[in-house]
CSV table of C-alpha atoms (C1' of nucleotides) in Angstrom, one decimal:
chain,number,residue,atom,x,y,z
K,1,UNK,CA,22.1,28.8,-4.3
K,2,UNK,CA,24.2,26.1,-3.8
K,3,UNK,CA,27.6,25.4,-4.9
K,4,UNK,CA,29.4,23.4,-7.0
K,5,UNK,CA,28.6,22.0,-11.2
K,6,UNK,CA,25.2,21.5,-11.2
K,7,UNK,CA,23.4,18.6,-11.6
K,8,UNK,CA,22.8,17.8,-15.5
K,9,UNK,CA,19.7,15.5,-15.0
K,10,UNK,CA,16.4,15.4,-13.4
K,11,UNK,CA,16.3,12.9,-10.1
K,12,UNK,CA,12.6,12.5,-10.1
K,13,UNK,CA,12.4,10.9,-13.9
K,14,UNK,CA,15.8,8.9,-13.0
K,15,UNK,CA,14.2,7.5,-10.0
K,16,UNK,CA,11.3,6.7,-12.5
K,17,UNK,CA,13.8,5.4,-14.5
K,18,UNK,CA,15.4,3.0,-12.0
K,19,UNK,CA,11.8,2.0,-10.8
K,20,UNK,CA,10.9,0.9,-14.1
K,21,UNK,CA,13.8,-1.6,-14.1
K,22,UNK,CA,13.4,-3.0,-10.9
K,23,UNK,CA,9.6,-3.1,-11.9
K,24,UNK,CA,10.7,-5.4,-14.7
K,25,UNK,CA,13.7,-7.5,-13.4
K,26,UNK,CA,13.7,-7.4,-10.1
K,27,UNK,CA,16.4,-6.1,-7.6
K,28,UNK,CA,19.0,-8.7,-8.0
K,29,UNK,CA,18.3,-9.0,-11.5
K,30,UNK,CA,18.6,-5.3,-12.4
K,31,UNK,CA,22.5,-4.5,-12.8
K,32,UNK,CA,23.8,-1.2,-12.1
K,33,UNK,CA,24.3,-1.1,-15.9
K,34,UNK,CA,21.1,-1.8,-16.6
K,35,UNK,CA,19.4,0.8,-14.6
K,36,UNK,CA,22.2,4.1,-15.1
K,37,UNK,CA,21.5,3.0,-19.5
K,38,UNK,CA,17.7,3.4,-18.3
K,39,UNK,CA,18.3,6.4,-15.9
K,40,UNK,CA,20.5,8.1,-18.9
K,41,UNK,CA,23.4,8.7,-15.9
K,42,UNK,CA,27.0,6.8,-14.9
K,43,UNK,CA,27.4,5.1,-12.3
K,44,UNK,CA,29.6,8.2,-9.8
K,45,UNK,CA,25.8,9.8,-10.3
K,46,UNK,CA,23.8,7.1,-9.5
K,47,UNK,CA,26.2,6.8,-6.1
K,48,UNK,CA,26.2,10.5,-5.3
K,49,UNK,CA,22.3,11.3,-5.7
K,50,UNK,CA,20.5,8.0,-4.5
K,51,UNK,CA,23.2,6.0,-2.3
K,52,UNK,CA,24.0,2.9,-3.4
K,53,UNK,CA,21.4,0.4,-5.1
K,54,UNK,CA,19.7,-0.7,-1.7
K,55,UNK,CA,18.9,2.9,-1.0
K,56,UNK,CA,18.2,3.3,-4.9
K,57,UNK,CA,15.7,0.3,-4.5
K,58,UNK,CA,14.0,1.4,-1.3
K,59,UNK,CA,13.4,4.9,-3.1
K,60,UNK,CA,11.7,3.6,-6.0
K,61,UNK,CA,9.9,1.2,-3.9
K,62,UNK,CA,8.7,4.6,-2.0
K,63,UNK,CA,7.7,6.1,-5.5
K,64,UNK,CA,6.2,3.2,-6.0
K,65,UNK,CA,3.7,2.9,-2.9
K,66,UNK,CA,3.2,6.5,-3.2
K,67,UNK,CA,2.1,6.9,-6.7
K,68,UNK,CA,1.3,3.3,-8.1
K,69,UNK,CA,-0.8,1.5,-5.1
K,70,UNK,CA,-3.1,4.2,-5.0
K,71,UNK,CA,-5.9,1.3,-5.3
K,72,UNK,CA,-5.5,0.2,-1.7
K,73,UNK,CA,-6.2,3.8,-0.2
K,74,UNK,CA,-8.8,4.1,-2.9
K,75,UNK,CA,-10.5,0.5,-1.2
K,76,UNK,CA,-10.2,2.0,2.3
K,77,UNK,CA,-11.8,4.8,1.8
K,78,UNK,CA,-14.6,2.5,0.4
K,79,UNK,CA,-17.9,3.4,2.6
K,80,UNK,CA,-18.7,-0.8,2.9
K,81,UNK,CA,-16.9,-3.9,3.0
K,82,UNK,CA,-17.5,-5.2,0.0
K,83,UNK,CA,-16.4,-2.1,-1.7
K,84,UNK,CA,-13.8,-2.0,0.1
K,85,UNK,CA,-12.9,-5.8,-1.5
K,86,UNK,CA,-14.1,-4.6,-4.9
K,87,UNK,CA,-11.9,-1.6,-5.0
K,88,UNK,CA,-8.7,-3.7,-3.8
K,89,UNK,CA,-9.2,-6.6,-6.4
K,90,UNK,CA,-10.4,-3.9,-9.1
K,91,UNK,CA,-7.8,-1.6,-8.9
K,92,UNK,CA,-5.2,-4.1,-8.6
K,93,UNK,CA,-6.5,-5.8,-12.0
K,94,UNK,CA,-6.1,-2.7,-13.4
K,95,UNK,CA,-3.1,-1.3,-11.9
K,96,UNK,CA,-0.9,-4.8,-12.8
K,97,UNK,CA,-1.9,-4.6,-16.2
K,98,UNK,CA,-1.7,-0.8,-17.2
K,99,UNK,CA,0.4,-1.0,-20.2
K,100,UNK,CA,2.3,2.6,-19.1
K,101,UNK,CA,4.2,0.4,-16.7
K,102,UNK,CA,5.7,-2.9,-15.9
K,103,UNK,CA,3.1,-5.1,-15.8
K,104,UNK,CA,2.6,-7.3,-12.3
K,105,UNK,CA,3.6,-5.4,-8.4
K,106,UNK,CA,7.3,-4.4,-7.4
K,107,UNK,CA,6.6,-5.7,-3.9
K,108,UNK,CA,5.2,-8.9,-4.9
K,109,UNK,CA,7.6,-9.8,-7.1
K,110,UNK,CA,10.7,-9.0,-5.0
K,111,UNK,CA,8.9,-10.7,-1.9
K,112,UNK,CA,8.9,-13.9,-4.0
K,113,UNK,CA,12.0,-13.3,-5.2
K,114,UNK,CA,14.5,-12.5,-2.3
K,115,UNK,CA,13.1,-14.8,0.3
K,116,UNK,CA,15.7,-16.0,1.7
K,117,UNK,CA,17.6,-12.7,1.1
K,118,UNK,CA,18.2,-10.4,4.4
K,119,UNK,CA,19.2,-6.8,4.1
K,120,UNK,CA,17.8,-3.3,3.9
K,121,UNK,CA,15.5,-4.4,0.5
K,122,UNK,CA,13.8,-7.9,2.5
K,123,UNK,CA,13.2,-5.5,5.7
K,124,UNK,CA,11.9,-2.6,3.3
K,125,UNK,CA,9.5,-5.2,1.8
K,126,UNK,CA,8.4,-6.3,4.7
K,127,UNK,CA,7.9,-3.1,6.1
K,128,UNK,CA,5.3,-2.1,3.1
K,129,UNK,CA,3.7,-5.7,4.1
K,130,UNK,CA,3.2,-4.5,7.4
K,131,UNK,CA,1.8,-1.4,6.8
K,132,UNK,CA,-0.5,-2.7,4.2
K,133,UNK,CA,-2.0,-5.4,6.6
K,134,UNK,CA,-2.3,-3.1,9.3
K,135,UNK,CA,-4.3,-0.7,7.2
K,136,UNK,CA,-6.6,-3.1,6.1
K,137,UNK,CA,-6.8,-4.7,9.1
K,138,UNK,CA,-7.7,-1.4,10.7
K,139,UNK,CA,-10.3,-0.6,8.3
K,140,UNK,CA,-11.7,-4.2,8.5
K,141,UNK,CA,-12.2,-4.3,12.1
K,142,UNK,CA,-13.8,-0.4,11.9
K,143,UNK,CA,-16.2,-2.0,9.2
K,144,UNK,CA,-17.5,-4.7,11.6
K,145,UNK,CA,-17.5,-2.3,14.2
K,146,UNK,CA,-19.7,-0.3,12.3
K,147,UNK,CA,-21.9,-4.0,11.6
K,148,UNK,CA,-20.6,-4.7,8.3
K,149,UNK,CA,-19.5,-8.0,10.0
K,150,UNK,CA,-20.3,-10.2,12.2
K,151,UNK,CA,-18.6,-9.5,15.3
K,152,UNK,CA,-17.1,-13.3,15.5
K,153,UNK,CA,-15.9,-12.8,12.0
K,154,UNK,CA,-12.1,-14.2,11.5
K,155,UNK,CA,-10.6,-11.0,10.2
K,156,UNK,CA,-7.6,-11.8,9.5
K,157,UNK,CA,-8.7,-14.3,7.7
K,158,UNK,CA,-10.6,-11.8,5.2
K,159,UNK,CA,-7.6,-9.8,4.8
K,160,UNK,CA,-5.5,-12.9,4.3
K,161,UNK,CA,-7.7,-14.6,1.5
K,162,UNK,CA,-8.1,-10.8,-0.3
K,163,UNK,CA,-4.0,-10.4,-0.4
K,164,UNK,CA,-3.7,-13.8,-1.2
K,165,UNK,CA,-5.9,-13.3,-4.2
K,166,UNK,CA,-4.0,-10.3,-5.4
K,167,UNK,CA,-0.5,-11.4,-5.1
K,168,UNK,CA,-1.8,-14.1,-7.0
K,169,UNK,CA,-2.6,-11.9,-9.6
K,170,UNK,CA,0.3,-10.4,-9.9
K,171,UNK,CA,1.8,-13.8,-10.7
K,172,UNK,CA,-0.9,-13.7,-13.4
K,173,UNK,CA,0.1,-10.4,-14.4
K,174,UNK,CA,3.9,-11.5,-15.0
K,175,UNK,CA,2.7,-14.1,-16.6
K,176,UNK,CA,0.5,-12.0,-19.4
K,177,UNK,CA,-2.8,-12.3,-17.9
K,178,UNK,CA,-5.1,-9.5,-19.4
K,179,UNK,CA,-6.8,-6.9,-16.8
K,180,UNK,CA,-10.1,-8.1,-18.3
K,181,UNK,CA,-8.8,-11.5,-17.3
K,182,UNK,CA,-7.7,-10.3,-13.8
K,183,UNK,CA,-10.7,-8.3,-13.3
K,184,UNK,CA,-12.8,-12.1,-13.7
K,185,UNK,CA,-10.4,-13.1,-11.5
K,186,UNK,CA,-11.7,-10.4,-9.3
K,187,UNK,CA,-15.2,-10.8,-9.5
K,188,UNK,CA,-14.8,-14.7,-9.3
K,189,UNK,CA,-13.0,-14.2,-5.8
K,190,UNK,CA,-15.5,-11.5,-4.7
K,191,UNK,CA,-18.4,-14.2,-4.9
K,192,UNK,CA,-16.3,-15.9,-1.2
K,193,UNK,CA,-16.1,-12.5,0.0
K,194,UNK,CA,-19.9,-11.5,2.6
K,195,UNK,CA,-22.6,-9.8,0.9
K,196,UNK,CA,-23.3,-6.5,0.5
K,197,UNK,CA,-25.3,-5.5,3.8
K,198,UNK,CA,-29.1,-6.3,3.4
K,199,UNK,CA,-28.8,-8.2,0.3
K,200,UNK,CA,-29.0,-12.1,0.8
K,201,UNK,CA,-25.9,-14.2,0.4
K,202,UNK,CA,-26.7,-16.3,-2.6
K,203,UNK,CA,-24.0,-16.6,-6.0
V,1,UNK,CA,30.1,-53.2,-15.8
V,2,UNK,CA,31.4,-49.3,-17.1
V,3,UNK,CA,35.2,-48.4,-17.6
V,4,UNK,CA,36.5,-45.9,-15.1
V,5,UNK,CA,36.8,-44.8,-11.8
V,6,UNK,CA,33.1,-45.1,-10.0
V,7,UNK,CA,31.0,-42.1,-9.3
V,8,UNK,CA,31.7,-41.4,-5.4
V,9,UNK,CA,27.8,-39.8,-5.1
V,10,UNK,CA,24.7,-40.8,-5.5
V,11,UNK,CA,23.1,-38.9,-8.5
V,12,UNK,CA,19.4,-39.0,-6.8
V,13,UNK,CA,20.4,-37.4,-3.4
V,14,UNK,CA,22.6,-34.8,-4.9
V,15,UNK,CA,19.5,-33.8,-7.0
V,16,UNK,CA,17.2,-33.4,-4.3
V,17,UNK,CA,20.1,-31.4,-2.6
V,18,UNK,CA,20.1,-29.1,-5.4
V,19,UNK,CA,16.4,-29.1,-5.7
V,20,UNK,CA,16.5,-28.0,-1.8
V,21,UNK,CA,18.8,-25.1,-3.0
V,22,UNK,CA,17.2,-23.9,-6.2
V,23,UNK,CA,13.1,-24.3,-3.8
V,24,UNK,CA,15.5,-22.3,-1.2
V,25,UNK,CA,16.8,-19.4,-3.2
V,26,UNK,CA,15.6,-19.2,-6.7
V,27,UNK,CA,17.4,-20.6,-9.7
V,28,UNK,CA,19.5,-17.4,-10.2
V,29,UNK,CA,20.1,-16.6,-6.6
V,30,UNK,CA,21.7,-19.9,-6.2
V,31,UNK,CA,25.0,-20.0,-6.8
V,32,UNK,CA,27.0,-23.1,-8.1
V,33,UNK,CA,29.1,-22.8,-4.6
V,34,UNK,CA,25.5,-23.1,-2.7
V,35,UNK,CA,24.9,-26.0,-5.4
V,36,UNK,CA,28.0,-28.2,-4.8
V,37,UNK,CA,28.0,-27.5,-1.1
V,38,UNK,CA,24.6,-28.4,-0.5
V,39,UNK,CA,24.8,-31.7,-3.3
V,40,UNK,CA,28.5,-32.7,-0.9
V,41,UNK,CA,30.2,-32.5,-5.0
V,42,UNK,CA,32.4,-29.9,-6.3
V,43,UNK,CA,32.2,-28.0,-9.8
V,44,UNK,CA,33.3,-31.1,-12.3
V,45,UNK,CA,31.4,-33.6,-10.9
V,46,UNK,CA,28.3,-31.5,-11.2
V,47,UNK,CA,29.1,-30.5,-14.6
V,48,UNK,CA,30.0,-34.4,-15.3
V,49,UNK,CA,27.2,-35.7,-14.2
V,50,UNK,CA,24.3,-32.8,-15.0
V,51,UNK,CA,25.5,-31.1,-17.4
V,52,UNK,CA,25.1,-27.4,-16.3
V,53,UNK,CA,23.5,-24.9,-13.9
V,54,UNK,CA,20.3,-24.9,-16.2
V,55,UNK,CA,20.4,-28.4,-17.0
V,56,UNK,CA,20.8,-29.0,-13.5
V,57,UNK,CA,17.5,-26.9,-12.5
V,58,UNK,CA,15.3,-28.8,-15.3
V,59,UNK,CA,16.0,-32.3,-13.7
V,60,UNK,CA,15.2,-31.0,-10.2
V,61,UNK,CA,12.4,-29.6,-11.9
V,62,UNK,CA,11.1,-32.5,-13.6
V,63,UNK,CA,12.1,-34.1,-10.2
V,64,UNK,CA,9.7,-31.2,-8.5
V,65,UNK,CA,6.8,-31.9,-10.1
V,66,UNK,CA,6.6,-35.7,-10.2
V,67,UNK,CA,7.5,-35.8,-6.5
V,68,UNK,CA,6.1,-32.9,-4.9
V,69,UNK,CA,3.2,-31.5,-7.1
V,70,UNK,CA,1.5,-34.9,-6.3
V,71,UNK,CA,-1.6,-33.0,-5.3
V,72,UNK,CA,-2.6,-31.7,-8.8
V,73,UNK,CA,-2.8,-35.1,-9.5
V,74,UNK,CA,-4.9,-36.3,-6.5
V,75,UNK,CA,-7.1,-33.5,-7.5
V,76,UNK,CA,-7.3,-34.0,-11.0
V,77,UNK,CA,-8.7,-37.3,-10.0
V,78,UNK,CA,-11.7,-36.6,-7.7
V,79,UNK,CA,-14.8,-37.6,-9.1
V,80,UNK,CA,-16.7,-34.0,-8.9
V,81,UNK,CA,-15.7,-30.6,-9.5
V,82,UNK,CA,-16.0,-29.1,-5.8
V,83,UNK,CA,-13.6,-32.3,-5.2
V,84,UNK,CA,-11.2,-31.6,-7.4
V,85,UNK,CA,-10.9,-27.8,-6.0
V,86,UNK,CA,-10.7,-28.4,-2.9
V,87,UNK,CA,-8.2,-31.0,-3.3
V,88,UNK,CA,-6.2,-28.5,-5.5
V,89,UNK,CA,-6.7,-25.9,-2.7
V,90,UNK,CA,-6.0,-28.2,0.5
V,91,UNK,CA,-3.1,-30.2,-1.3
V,92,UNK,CA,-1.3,-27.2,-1.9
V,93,UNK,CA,-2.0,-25.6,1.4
V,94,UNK,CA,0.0,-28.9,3.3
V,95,UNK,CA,2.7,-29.0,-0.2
V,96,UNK,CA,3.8,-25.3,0.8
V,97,UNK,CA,4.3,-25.8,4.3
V,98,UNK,CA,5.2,-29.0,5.0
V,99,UNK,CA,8.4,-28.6,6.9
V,100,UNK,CA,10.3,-31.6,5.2
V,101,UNK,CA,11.2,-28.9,2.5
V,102,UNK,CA,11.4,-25.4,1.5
V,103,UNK,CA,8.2,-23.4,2.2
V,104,UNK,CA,6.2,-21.9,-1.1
V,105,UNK,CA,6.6,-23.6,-5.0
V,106,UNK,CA,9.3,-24.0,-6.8
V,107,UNK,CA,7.7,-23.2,-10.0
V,108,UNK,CA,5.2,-20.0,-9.1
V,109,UNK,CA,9.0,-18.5,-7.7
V,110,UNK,CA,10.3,-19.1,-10.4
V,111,UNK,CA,7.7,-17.4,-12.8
V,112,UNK,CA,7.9,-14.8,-10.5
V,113,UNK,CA,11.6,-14.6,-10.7
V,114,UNK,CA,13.0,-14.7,-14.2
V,115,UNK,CA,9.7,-13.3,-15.9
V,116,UNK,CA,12.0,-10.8,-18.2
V,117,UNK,CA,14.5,-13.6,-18.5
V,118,UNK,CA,14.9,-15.4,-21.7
V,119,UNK,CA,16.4,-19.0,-21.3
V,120,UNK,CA,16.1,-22.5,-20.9
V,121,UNK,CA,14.6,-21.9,-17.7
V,122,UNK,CA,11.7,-19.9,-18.6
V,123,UNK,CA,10.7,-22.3,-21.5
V,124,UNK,CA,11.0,-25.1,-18.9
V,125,UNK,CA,8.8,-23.7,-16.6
V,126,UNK,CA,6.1,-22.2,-19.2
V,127,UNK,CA,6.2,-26.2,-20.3
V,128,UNK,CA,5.3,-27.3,-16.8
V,129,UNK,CA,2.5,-24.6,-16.8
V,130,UNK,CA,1.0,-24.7,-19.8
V,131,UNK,CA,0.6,-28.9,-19.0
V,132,UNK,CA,-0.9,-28.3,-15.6
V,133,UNK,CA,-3.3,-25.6,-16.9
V,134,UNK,CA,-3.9,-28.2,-20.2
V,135,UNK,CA,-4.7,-30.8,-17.7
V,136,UNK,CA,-7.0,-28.6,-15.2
V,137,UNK,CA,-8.6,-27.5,-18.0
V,138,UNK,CA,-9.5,-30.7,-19.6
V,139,UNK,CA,-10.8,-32.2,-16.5
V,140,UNK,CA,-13.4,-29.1,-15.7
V,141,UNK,CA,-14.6,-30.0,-19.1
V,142,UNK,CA,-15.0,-33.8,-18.6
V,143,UNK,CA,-17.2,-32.7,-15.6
V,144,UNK,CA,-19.1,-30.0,-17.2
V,145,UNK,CA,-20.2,-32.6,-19.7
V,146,UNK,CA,-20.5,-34.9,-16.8
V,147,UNK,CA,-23.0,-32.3,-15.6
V,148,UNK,CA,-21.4,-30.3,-13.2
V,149,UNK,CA,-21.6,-27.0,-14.6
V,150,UNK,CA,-23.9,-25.2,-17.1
V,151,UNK,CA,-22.8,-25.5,-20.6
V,152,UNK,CA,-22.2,-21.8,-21.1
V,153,UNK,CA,-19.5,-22.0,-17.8
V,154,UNK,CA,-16.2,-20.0,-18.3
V,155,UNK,CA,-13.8,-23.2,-17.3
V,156,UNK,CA,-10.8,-21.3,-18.6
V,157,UNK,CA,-11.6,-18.2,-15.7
V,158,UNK,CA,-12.8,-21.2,-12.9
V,159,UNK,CA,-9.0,-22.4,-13.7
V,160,UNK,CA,-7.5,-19.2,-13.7
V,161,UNK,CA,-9.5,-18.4,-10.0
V,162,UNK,CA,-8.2,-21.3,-9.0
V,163,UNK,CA,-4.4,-20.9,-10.4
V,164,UNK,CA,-4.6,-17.5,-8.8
V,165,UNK,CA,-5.6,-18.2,-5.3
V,166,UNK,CA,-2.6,-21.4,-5.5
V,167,UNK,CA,-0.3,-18.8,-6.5
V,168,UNK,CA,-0.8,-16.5,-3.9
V,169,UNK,CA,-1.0,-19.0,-1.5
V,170,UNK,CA,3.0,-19.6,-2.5
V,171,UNK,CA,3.6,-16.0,-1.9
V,172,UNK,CA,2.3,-16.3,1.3
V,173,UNK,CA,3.6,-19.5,2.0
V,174,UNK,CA,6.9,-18.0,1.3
V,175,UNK,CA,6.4,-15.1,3.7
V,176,UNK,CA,6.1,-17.4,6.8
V,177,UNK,CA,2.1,-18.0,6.5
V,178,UNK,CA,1.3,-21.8,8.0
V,179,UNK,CA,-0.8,-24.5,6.9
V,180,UNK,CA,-3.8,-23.5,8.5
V,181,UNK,CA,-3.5,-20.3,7.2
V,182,UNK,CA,-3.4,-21.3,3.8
V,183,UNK,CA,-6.3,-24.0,4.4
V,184,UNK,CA,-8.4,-20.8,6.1
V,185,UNK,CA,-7.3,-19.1,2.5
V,186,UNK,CA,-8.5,-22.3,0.8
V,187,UNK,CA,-12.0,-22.5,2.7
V,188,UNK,CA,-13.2,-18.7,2.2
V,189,UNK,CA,-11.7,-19.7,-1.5
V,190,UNK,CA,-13.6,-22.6,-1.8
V,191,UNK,CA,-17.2,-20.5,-1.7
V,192,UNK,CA,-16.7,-18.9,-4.9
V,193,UNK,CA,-16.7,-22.3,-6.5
V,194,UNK,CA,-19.8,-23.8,-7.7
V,195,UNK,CA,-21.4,-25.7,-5.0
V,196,UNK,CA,-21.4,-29.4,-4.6
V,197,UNK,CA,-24.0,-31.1,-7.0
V,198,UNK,CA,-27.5,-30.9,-5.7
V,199,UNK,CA,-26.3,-28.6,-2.9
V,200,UNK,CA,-28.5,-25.2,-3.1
V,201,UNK,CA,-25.7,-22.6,-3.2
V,202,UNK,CA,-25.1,-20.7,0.0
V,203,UNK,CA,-22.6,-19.3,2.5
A,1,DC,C1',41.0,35.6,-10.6
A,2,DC,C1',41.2,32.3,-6.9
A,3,DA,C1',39.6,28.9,-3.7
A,4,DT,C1',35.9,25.8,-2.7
A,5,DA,C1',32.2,22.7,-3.6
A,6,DT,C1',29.8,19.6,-6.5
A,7,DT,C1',29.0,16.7,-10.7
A,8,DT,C1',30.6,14.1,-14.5
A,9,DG,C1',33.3,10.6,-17.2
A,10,DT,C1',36.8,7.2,-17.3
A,11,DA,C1',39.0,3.7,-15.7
A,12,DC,C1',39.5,0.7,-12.3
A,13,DC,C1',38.9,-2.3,-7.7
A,14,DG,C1',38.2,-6.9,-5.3
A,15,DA,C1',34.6,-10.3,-5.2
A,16,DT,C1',31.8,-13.5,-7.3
A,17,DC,C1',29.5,-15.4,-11.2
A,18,DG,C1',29.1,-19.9,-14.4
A,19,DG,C1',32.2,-22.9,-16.5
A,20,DT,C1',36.5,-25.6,-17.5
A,21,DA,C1',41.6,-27.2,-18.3
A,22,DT,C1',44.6,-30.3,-16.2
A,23,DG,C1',46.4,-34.1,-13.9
A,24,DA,C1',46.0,-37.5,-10.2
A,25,DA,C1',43.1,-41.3,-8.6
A,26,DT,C1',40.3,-45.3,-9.4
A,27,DT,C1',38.0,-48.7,-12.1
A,28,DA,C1',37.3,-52.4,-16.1
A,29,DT,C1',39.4,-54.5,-20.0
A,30,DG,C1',43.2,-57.0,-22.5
B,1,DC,C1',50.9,-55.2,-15.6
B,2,DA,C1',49.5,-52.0,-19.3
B,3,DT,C1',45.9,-49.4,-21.4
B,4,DA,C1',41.6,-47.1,-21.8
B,5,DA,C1',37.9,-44.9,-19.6
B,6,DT,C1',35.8,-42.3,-16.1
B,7,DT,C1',35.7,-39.4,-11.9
B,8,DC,C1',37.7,-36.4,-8.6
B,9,DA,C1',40.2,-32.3,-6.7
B,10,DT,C1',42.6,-28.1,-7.5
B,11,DA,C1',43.2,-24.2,-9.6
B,12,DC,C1',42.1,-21.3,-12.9
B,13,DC,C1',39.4,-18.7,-17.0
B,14,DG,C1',36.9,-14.5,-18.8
B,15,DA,C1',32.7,-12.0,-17.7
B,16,DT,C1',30.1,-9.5,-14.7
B,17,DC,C1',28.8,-8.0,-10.2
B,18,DG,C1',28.4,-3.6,-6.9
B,19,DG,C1',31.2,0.1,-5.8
B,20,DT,C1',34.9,3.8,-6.1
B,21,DA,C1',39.4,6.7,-7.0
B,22,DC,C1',40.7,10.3,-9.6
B,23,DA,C1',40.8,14.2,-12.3
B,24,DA,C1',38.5,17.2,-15.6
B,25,DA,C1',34.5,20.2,-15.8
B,26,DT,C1',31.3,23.6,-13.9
B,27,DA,C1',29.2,26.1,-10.7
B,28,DT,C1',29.3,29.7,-6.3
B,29,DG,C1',31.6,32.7,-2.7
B,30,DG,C1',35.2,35.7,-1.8
DNA sequence: CCATATTTGTACCGATCGGTATGAATTATG
DNA sequence: CATAATTCATACCGATCGGTACAAATATGG
């Protein structure tokens, strides 16, 4: 066991906590006041068990790819392309407007937000950014392998227009967008996107 | 001729210096020492001559959109509805990169900045919003009843497609995306919308 | 019981925030 | 020249920022 006066709170809910703040405000927006009142700790607590608020943010943000953008593993383990698209602009309809959260994306909002910021949280975001592209990219190019695509089809290009459509909505989001408004959004955006294979390309 | 000592800066070019700052780094991330560097001023003539920090924002604002947003306009004014998207689409593709200023829109960071921030700012910028979606809107419905859609079209989720894939195209403006990126964005956009008029509707 | 280790609460740090008081400088008016 | 009006430059205000020093409190290991 180890030693000292225990810890009198649980870190997984204050992380939830501190995510739902930074959710809401941003992370130049959300004061340390603001997130220990949410958290239920003082500040000496906050320091000792996450850091400081960079390595607070780049927690949450963790928690937050881990257990909130569970859409975009859902869409690439879609068995065709345009499931895969489906899924992505689906799940983020109904993922930026579930009412048991902040409504909008974390990472969306605090790419638009520190742009011209450096430090841990820009290279954090970033990070996620890559990875996401990567994956989709990866999954993209196994789909025309596999003769979902044509094999001069811009890929990058896909995955560009699909993210660009869902940051998009996260702007929507923030800005009270309904997910049955989002999800026409989606289907609207899906009609640019190639046909299902075998069925004709027609709107 | 006014009493006094004459103002030592001209009002215009210290706006679009501050204009520069707030595009740069977001109305709250920029500071009134970023202001009155950039504007060549210090802290009373700012105050003297704009009031204050939020003040300050809703000229370069107003000075935003008249200037810089010119492209809503061009499109509001093409004579048929595949026009007037791909105008919207393609304008705001060269707006957000065009290296003479800051990369994204002013406006979409902003909404994305301060969207749990009550203030002057957020009114201001729901006003310049709710006039472009007013003005969108009323023009898809001139040219539905011109003939270009069905009568039973959704204008209101054609606009908010459209408004979505700009506002993404921000974000991705702002995370170092070029112009033909965004035009290749535009372009796979663009085949969602209703074809051109008497154009049978393919990829 | 004592020493050690850890957390908690208070109270504070220097830095920066937006905003301003004050007086010198510069103009038109009389 | 004297007065009023306006701007400019310095230096400062209280509030808030992220972060921490310090000591009381609470646990384990001896």
């Amino acid at each position: 066991m180890k030693m000292g006066r225990p810890r009198e709170f649980c870190v997984d809910k204050a992380l939830d906590a501190a995510l739902e703040v930074f959710w809401r405000k941003g992370f130049e927006a959300a004061s340390l006041t603001d997130l220990t009142d949410a958290m239920g700790i003082n500040r000496p607590s906050l320091y000792g068990a996450f850091g400081n608020k960079e390595e607070l943010f780049r927690k949450a943000l963790d928690r937050y790819v881990s257990e909130k953008v569970k859409y975009l593993s859902e869409a690439l383990a879609a068995p065709d392309a345009y499931g895969f698209a489906e899924r992505m602009l689906m799940g983020a309809a109904a993922m930026m407007t579930d009412p048991s959260h902040p409504v909008g994306c974390l990472a969306i909002k605090g790419m638009a937000t520190c742009s011209d910021h450096t430090g841990v949280v820009r290279e954090e975001l970033d990070k996620v950014k890559t990875n996401y592209e990567a994956a989709m990219l990866g999954r993209l190019t196994a789909l025309r392998d596999a003769g979902e695509f044509p094999a001069d089809t811009d890929l990058q290009g896909l995955m560009r227009y699909l993210t660009t459509v869902v940051q998009g909505m996260a702007i929507q989001a923030s800005n009270g967008a309904s997910c049955a408004d989002l999800r026409q959004v989606g289907q609207t955006a899906l009609k640019a996107w190639p046909a299902k294979k075998g069925v004709p390309a027609s709107a």
